[in-house]
Tab-separated table of C-alpha atoms in Angstrom:
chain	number	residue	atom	x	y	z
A	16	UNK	CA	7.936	-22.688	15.431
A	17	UNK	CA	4.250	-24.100	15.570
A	18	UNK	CA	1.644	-23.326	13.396
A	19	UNK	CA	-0.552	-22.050	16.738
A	20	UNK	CA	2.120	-19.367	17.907
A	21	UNK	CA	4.368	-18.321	15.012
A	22	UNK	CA	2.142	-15.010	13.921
A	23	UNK	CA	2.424	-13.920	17.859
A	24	UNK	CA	6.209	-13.687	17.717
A	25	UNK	CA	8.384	-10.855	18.023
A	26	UNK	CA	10.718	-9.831	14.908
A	27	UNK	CA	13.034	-7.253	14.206
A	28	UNK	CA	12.761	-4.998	11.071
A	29	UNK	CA	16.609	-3.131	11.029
A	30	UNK	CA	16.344	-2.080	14.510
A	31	UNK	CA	13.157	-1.990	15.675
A	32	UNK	CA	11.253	-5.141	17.441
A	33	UNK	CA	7.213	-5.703	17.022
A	34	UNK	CA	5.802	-7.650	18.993
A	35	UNK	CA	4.562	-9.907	16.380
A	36	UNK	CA	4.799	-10.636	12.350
A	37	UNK	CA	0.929	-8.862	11.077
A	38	UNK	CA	1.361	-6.163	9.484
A	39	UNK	CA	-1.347	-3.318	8.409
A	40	UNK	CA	-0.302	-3.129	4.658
A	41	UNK	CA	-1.371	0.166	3.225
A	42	UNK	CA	-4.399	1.601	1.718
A	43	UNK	CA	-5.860	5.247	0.602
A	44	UNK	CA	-7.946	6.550	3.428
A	45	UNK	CA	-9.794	10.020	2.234
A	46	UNK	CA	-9.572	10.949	5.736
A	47	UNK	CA	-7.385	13.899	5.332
A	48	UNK	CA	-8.180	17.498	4.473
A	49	UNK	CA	-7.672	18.091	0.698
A	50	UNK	CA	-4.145	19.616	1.432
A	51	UNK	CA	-3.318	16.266	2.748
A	52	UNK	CA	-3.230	17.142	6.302
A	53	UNK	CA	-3.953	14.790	8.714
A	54	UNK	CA	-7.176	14.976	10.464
A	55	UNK	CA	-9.095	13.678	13.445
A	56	UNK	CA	-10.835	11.153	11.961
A	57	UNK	CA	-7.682	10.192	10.119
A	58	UNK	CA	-5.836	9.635	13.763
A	59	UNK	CA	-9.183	7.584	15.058
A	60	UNK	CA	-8.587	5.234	11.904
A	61	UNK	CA	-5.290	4.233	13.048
A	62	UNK	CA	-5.936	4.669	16.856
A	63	UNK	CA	-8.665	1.906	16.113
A	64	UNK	CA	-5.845	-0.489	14.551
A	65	UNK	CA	-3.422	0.281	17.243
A	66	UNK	CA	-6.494	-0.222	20.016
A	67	UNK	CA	-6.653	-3.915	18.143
A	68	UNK	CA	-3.018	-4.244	19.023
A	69	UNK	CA	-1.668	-4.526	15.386
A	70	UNK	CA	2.128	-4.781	15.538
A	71	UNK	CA	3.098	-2.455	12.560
A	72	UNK	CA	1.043	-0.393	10.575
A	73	UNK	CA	1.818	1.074	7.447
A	74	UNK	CA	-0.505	4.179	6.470
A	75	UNK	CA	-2.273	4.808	2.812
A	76	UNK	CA	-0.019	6.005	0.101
A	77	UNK	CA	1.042	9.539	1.030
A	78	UNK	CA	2.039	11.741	-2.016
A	79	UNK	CA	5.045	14.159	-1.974
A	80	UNK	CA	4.586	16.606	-4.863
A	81	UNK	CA	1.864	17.614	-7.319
A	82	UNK	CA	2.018	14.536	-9.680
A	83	UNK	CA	2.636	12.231	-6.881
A	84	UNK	CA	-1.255	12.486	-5.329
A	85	UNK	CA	-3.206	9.739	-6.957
A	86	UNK	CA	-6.623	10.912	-5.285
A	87	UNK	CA	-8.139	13.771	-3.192
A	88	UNK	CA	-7.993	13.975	0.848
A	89	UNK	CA	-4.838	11.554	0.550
A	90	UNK	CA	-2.455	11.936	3.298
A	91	UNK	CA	0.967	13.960	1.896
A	92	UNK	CA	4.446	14.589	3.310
A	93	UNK	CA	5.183	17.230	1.194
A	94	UNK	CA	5.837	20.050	3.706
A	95	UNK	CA	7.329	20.670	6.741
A	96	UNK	CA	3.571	22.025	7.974
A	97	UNK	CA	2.612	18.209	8.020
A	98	UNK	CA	4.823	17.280	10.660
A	99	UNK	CA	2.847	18.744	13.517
A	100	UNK	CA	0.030	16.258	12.006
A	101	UNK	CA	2.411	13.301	11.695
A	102	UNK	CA	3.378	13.314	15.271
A	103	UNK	CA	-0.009	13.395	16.490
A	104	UNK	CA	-0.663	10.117	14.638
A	105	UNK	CA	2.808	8.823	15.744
A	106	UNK	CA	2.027	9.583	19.502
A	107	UNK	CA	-1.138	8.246	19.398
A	108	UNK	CA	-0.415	4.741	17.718
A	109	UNK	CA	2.732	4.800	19.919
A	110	UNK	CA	0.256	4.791	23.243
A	111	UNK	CA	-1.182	1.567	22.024
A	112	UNK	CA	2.333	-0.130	21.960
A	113	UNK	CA	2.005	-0.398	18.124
A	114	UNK	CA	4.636	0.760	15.361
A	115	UNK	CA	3.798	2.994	12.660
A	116	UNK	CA	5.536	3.526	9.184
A	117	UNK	CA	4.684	5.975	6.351
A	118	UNK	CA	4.478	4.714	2.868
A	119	UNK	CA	5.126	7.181	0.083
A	120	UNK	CA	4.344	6.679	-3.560
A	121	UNK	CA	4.178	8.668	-6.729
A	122	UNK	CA	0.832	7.721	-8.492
A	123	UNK	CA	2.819	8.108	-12.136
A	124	UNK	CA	0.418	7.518	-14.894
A	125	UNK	CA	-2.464	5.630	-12.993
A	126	UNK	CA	-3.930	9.070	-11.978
A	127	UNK	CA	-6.544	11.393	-14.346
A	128	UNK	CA	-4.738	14.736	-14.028
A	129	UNK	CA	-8.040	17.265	-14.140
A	130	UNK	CA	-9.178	15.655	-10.713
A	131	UNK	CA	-5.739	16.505	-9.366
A	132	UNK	CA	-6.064	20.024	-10.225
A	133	UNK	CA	-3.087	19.670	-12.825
A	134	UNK	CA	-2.598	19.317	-16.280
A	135	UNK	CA	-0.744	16.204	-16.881
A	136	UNK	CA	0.197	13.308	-15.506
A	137	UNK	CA	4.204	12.046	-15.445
A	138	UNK	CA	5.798	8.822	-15.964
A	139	UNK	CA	8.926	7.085	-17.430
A	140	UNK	CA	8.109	7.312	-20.908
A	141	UNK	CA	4.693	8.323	-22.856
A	142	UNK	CA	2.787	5.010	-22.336
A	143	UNK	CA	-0.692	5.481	-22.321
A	144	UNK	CA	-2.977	3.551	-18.784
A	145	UNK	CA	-5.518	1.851	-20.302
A	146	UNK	CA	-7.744	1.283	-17.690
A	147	UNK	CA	-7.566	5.098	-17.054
A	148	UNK	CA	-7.036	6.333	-20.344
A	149	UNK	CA	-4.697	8.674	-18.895
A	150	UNK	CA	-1.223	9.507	-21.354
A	151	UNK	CA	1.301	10.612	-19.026
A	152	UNK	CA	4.514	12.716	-19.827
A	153	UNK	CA	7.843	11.603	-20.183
A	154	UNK	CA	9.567	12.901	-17.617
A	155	UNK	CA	12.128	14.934	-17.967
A	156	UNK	CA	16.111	14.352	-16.484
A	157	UNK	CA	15.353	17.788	-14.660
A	158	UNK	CA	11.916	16.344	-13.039
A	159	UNK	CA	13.513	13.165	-12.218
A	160	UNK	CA	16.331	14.575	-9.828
A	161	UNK	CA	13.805	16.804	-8.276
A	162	UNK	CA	11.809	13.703	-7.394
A	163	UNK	CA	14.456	12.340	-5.816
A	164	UNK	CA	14.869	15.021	-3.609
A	165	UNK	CA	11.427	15.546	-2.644
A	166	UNK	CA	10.381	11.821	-2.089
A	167	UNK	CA	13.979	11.965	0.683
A	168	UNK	CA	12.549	15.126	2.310
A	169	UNK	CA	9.602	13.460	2.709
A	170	UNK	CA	11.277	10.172	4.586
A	171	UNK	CA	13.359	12.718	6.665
A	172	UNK	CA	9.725	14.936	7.756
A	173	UNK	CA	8.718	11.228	9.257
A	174	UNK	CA	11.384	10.781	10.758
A	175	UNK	CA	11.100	13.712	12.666
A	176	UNK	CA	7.186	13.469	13.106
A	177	UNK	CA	8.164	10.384	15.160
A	178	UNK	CA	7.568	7.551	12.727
A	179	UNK	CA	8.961	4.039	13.082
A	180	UNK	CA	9.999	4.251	9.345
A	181	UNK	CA	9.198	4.441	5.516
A	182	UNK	CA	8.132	2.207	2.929
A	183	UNK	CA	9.239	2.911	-0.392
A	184	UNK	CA	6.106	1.489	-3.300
A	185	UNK	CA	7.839	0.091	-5.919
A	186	UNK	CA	5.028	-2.067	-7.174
A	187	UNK	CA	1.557	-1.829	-8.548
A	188	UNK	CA	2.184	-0.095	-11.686
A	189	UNK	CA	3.256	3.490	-9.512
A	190	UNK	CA	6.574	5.691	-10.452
A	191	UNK	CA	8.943	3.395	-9.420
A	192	UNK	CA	7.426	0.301	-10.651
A	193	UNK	CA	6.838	1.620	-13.710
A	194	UNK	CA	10.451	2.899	-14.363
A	195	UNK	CA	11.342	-0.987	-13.827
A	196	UNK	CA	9.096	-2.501	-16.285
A	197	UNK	CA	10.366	-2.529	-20.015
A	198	UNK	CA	6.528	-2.463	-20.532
A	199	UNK	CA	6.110	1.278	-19.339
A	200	UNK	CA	10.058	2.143	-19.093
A	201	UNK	CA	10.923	3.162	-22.910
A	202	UNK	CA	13.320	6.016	-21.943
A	203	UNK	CA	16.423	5.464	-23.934
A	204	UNK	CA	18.841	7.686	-21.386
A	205	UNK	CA	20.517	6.717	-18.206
A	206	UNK	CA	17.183	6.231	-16.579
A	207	UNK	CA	15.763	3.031	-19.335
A	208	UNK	CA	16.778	0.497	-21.406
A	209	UNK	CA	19.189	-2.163	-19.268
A	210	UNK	CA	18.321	-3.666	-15.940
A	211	UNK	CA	20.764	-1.434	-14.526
A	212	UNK	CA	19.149	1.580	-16.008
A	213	UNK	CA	15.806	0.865	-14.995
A	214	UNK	CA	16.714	-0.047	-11.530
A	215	UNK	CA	19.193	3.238	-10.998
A	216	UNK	CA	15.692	5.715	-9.973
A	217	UNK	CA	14.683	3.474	-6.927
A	218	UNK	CA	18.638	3.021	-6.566
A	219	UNK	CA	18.759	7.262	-6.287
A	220	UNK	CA	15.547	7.218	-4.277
A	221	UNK	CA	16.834	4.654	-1.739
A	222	UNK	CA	20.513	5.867	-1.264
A	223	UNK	CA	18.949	10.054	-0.802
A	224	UNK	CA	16.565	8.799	1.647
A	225	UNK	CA	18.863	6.587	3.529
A	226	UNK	CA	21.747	9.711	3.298
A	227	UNK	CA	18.827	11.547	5.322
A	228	UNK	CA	17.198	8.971	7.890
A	229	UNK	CA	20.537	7.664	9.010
A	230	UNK	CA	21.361	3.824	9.362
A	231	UNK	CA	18.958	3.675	12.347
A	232	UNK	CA	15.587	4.145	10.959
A	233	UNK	CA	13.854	1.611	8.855
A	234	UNK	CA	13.646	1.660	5.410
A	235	UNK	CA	11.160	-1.172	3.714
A	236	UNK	CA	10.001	-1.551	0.136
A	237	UNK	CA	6.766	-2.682	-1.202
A	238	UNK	CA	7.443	-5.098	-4.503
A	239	UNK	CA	5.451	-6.639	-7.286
A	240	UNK	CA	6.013	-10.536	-7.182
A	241	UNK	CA	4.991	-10.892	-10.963
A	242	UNK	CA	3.757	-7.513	-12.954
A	243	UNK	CA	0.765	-9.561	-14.560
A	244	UNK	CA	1.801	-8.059	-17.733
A	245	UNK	CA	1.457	-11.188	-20.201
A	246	UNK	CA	2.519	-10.604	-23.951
A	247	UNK	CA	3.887	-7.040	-22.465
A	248	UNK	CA	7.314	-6.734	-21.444
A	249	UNK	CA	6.047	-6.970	-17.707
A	250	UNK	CA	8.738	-8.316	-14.931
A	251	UNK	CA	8.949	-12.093	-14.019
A	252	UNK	CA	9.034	-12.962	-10.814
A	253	UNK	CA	12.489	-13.851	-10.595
A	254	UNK	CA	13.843	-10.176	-12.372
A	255	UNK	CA	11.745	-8.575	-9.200
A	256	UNK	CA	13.556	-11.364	-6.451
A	257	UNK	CA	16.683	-9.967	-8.407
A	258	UNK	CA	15.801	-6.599	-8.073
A	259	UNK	CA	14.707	-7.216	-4.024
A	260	UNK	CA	18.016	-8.646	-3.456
A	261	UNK	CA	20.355	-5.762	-4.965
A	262	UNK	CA	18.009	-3.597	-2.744
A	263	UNK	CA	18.713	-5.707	0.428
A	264	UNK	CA	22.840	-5.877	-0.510
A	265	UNK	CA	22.029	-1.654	-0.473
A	266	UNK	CA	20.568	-1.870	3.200
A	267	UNK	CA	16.742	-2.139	2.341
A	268	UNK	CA	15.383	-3.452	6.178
A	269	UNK	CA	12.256	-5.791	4.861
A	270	UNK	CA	10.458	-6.143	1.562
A	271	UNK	CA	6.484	-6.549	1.234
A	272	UNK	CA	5.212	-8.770	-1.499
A	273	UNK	CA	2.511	-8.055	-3.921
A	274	UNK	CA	1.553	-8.104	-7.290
A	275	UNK	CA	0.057	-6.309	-10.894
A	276	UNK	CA	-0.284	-2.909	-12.146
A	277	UNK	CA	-3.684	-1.267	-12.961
A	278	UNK	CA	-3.180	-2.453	-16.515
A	279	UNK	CA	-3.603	-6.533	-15.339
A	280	UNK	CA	-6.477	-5.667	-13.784
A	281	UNK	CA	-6.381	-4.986	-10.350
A	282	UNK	CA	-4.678	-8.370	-9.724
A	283	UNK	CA	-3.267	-7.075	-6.434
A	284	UNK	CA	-7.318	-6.485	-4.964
A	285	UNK	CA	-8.600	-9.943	-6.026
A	286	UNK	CA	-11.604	-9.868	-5.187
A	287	UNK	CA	-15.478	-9.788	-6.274
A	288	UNK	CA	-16.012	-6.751	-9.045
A	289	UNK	CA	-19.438	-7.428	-9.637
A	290	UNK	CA	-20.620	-4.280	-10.149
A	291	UNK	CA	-17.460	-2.218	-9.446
A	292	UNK	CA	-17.103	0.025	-12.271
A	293	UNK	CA	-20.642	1.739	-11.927
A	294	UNK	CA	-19.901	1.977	-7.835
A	295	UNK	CA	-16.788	3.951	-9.078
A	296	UNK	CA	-18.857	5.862	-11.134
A	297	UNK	CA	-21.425	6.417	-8.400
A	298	UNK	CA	-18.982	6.482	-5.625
A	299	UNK	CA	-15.644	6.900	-6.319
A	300	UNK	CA	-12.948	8.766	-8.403
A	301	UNK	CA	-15.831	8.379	-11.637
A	302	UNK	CA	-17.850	11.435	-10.083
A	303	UNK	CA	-14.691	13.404	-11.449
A	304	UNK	CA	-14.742	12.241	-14.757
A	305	UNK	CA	-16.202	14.144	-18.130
A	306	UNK	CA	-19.774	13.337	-18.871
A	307	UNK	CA	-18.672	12.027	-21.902
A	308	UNK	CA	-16.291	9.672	-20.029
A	309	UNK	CA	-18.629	8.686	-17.758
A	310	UNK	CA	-21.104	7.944	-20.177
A	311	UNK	CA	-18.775	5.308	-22.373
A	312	UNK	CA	-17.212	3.728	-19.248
A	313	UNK	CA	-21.482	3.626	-17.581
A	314	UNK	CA	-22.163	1.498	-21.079
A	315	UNK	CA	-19.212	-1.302	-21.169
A	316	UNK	CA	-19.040	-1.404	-16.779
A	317	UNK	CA	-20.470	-4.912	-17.547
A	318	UNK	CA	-17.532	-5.887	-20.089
A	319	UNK	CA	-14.523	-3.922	-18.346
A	320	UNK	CA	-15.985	-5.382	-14.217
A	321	UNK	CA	-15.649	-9.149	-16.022
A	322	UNK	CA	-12.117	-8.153	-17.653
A	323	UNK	CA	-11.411	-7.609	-13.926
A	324	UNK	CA	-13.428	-10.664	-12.483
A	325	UNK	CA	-11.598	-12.822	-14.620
A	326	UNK	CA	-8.093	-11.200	-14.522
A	327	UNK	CA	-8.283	-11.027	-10.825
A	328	UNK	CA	-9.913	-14.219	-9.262
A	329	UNK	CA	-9.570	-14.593	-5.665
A	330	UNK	CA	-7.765	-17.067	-3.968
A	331	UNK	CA	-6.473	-17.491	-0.496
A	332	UNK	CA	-2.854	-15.942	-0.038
A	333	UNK	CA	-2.779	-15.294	-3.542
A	334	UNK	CA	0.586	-13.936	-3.412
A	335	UNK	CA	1.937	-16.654	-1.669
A	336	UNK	CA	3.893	-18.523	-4.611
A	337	UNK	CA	5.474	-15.071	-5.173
A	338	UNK	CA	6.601	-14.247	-1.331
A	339	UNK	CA	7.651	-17.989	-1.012
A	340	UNK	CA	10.839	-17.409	-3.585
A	341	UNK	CA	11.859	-13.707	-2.038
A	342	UNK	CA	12.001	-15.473	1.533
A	343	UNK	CA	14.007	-18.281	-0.164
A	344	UNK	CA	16.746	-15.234	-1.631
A	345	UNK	CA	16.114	-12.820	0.987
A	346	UNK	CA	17.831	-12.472	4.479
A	347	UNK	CA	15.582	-9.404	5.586
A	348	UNK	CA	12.007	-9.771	6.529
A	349	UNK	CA	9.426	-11.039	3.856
A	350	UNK	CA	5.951	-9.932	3.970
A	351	UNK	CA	3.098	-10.944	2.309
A	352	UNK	CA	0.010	-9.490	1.407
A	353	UNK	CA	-3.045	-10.440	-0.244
A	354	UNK	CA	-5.870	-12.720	0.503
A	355	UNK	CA	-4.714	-13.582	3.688
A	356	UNK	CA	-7.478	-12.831	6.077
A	357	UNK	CA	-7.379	-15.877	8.940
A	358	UNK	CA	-5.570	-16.915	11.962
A	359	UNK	CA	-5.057	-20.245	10.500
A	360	UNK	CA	-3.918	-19.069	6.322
A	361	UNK	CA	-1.438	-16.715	7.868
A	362	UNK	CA	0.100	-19.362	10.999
A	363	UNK	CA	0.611	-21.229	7.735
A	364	UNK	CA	2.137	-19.272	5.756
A	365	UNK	CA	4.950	-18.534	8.822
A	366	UNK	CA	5.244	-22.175	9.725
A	367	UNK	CA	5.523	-23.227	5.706
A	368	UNK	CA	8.839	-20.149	5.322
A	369	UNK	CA	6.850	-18.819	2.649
A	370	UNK	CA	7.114	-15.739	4.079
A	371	UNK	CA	8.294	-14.125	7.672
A	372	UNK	CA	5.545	-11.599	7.966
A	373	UNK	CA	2.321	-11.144	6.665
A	374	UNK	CA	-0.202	-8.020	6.044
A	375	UNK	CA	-3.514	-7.406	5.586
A	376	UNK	CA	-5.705	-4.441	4.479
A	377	UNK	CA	-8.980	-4.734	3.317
A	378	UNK	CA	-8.937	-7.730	6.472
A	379	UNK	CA	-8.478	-4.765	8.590
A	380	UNK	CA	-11.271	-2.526	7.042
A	381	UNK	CA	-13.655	-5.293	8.451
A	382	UNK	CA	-12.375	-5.389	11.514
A	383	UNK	CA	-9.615	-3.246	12.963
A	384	UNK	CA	-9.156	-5.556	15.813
A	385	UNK	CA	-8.397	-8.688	13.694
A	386	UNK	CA	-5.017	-9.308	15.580
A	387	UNK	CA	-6.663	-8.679	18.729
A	388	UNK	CA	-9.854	-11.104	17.607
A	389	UNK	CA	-6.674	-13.641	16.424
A	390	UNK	CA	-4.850	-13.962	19.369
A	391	UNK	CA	-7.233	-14.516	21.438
A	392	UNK	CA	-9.552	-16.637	19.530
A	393	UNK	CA	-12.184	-14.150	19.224
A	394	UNK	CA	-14.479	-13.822	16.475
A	395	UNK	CA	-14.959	-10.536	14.588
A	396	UNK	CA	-16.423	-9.311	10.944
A	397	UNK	CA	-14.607	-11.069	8.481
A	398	UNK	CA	-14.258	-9.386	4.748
A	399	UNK	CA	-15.735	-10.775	1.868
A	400	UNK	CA	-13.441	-8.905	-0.626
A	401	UNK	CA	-16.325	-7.849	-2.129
A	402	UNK	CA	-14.292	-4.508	-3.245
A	403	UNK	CA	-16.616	-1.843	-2.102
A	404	UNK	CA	-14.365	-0.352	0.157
A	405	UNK	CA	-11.870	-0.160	-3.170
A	406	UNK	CA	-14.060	1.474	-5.392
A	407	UNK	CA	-14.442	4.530	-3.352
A	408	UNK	CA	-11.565	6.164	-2.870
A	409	UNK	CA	-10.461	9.647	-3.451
A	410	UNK	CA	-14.631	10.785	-2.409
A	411	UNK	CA	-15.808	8.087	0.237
A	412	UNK	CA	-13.815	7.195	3.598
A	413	UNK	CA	-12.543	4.051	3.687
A	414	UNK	CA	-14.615	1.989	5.611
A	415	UNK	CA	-16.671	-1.761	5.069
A	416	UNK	CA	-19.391	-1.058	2.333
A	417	UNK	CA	-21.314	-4.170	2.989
A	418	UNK	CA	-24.315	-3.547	4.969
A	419	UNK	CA	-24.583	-6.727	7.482
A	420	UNK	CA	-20.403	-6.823	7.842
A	421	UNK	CA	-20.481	-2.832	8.806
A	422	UNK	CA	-22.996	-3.765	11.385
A	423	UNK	CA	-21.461	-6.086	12.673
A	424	UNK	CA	-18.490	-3.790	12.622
A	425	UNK	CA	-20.037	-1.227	14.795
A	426	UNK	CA	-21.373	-3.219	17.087
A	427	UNK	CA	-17.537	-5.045	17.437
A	428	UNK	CA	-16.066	-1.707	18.355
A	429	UNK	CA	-19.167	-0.687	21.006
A	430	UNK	CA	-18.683	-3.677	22.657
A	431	UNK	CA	-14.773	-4.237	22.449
A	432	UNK	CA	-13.549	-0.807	22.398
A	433	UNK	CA	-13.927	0.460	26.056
A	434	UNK	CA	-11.925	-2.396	27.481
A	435	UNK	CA	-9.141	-2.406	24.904
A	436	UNK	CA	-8.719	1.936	25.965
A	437	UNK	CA	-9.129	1.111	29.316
A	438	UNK	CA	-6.355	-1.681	29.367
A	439	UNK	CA	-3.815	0.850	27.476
A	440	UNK	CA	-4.594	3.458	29.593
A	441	UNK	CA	-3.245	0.858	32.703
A	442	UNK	CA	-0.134	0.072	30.666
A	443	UNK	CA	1.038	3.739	30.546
């Protein structure tokens, strides 16, 4: 394997092949309607990737209940009535020659309820967010096995939509992460205390929603590499290579690498946050918020932006030192994400094993055609992690908030886009 060729190889994820190891790692769009249908400009998001030739892509977060949606115009799965949407986006990636998986989440306790339209938020155990200031439920034994039924009807609605497969999120601080972590997890039932305890929901979620897919369709997992959780009872990062390798003994087809929970500080969007928490006022989710809230958070945005600049400094493949000891454990696929945004950081990464795959997001806000641009040694926009795109959703589309990168953007896709279409169209 050379450094020059190894992202441009095929790989198999259970029994599917892409045609090479870059992955679109997911992110909340607000492109859907505010029942979570999916909409036109939803499908010309991910037509755009596919046009760029992008192996696999993995869409935003898609909620399957009430308390699952984490922000408005998210994409759901939680009726049949969204498959007719689903297949749409399925047929059109498929056109392209790319593969498309569906991520589903449960936001937990990283959510403010009253923007949701409901009254409360759930969780493990009653563990106030911080960041948030949002004090969730416990949930209840009742709740729990209804969860588990709805997340598995929601894998089974992709599968028939046409999808390529699921990924379960387990990380970031969401229901399943949180159930892991001793930090959040203070249930003393069959659901918390032990390792074995903590692990048994995404144990339950994983065996229901591999009863309905079959053996056939892939089934991936999202995973923190470290909880960033010091002096809390977060997860090190070998407890989570633990936990990745009971799910791969289970069947689990490839696991994606990342890292933190709200509560460390956005440590999986390192980045620039220079002036994030007023642009979420402004901009994002904040808009929702009480004027009182808005108000307090308005005042200490300078404090609370350099708890996050300092908790979160960027580096290049950030994740790296985490993916590097799942790929040593793991037989399945590793990817990782996170500050990976180059031709030349991710060939290393392959040729180094410290990972199999590797995904990018806010890479691919910039420029939807970055595997395209890579391959054939083109230049495109190139992110700047400056975070704009990440303080907006839930009101804004995602999209590149930088003025001179958007440009440049637009003027990418007026150039490039006819020929890519045209040269798909000839492949049909």
């Amino acid at each position: 394997m050379t450094i020059n060729n190894a992202l441009f190889e095929p790989i198999n994820i259970g029994n599917i092949q892409l045609s090479g190891r870059f992955v679109k790692s997911a992110t909340v769009e607000t492109l859907c309607d505010q029942a979570g249908f999916v909409t036109a400009q939803y499908i010309q998001h991910y037509e755009e990737l596919a046009q760029g030739g992008t192996p696999l892509i993995i869409t935003g977060a898609a909620s399957y209940n009430t308390f699952s949606r984490g922000v408005p115009y998210q994409l759901a799965v939680d009726h049949d009535d969204k498959i007719e949407g689903l297949k749409k986006l399925a047929d059109t990636v498929h056109q392209y020659g790319s593969k498309i998986m569906v991520q589903i989440y449960h936001t937990a306790r990283q959510a403010a309820p009253a923007p949701m339209g409901r009254s409360k938020a759930q969780a493990p155990s009653v563990v106030s967010e911080p960041i948030l200031g949002v004090k969730p439920d416990a949930m209840s034994i009742e709740e729990i096995h209804e969860s588990i039924q709805q997340y598995a009807d929601a894998a089974e609605r992709c599968k028939i939509a046409g999808m390529d497969g699921v990924q379960i999120h387990a990380a970031h601080g969401y229901l399943l992460s949180s159930f892991l972590t001793p930090h959040t997890n203070r249930r003393r039932d069959s659901y918390g205390g032990s390792f074995e305890n903590r692990l048994r929901l995404l144990l339950e979620i994983y065996h229901e929603v591999r009863k309905r897919v079959g053996s056939d369709f892939p089934v991936i997992m999202k995973i923190n590499g470290s909880d960033d959780l010091p002096y809390r009872k977060g997860l090190s990062t070998e407890t989570l290579v633990k936990i990745a390798k009971r799910m791969e003994q289970e069947g689990i087809d490839a696991v994606e690498v990342t890292a933190g929970h709200y509560e460390s500080g956005f440590t999986f969007e390192r980045g620039n946050f220079k002036g994030y928490t007023r642009n979420v006022l402004k901009h994002g989710m904040g808009v929702h918020f009480s004027k009182m809230k808005r108000s307090f958070m308005w005042l200490f945005a300078p404090v609370v932006d350099l708890y996050f600049q300092r908790s979160a400094r960027f580096s290049a493949g950030f994740n790296i030192p985490y993916a590097r000891q799942f790929t040593k454990a793991l037989n399945v696929p590793v990817i990782c994400v996170g500050g990976l945004n180059t031709k030349q950081q991710m060939s290393e990464a392959l040729a180094n094993n410290d990972c199999d795959m590797v995904s990018a997001a806010r890479g691919l806000v910039a420029d939807p055609y970055l595997y395209h641009h890579m391959k054939n040694n083109l230049k495109g926009p190139e992110c700047n992690y400056c975070n704009a795109c990440f303080s907006r959703p839930g009101v804004n589309p995602l999209d590149c908030y930088d003025p001179h990168i958007k440009a440049e953007k637009v003027q990418m896709l007026a150039r490039e886009q006819p020929e890519l279409v045209e040269l798909a169209e000839e492949a049909l």
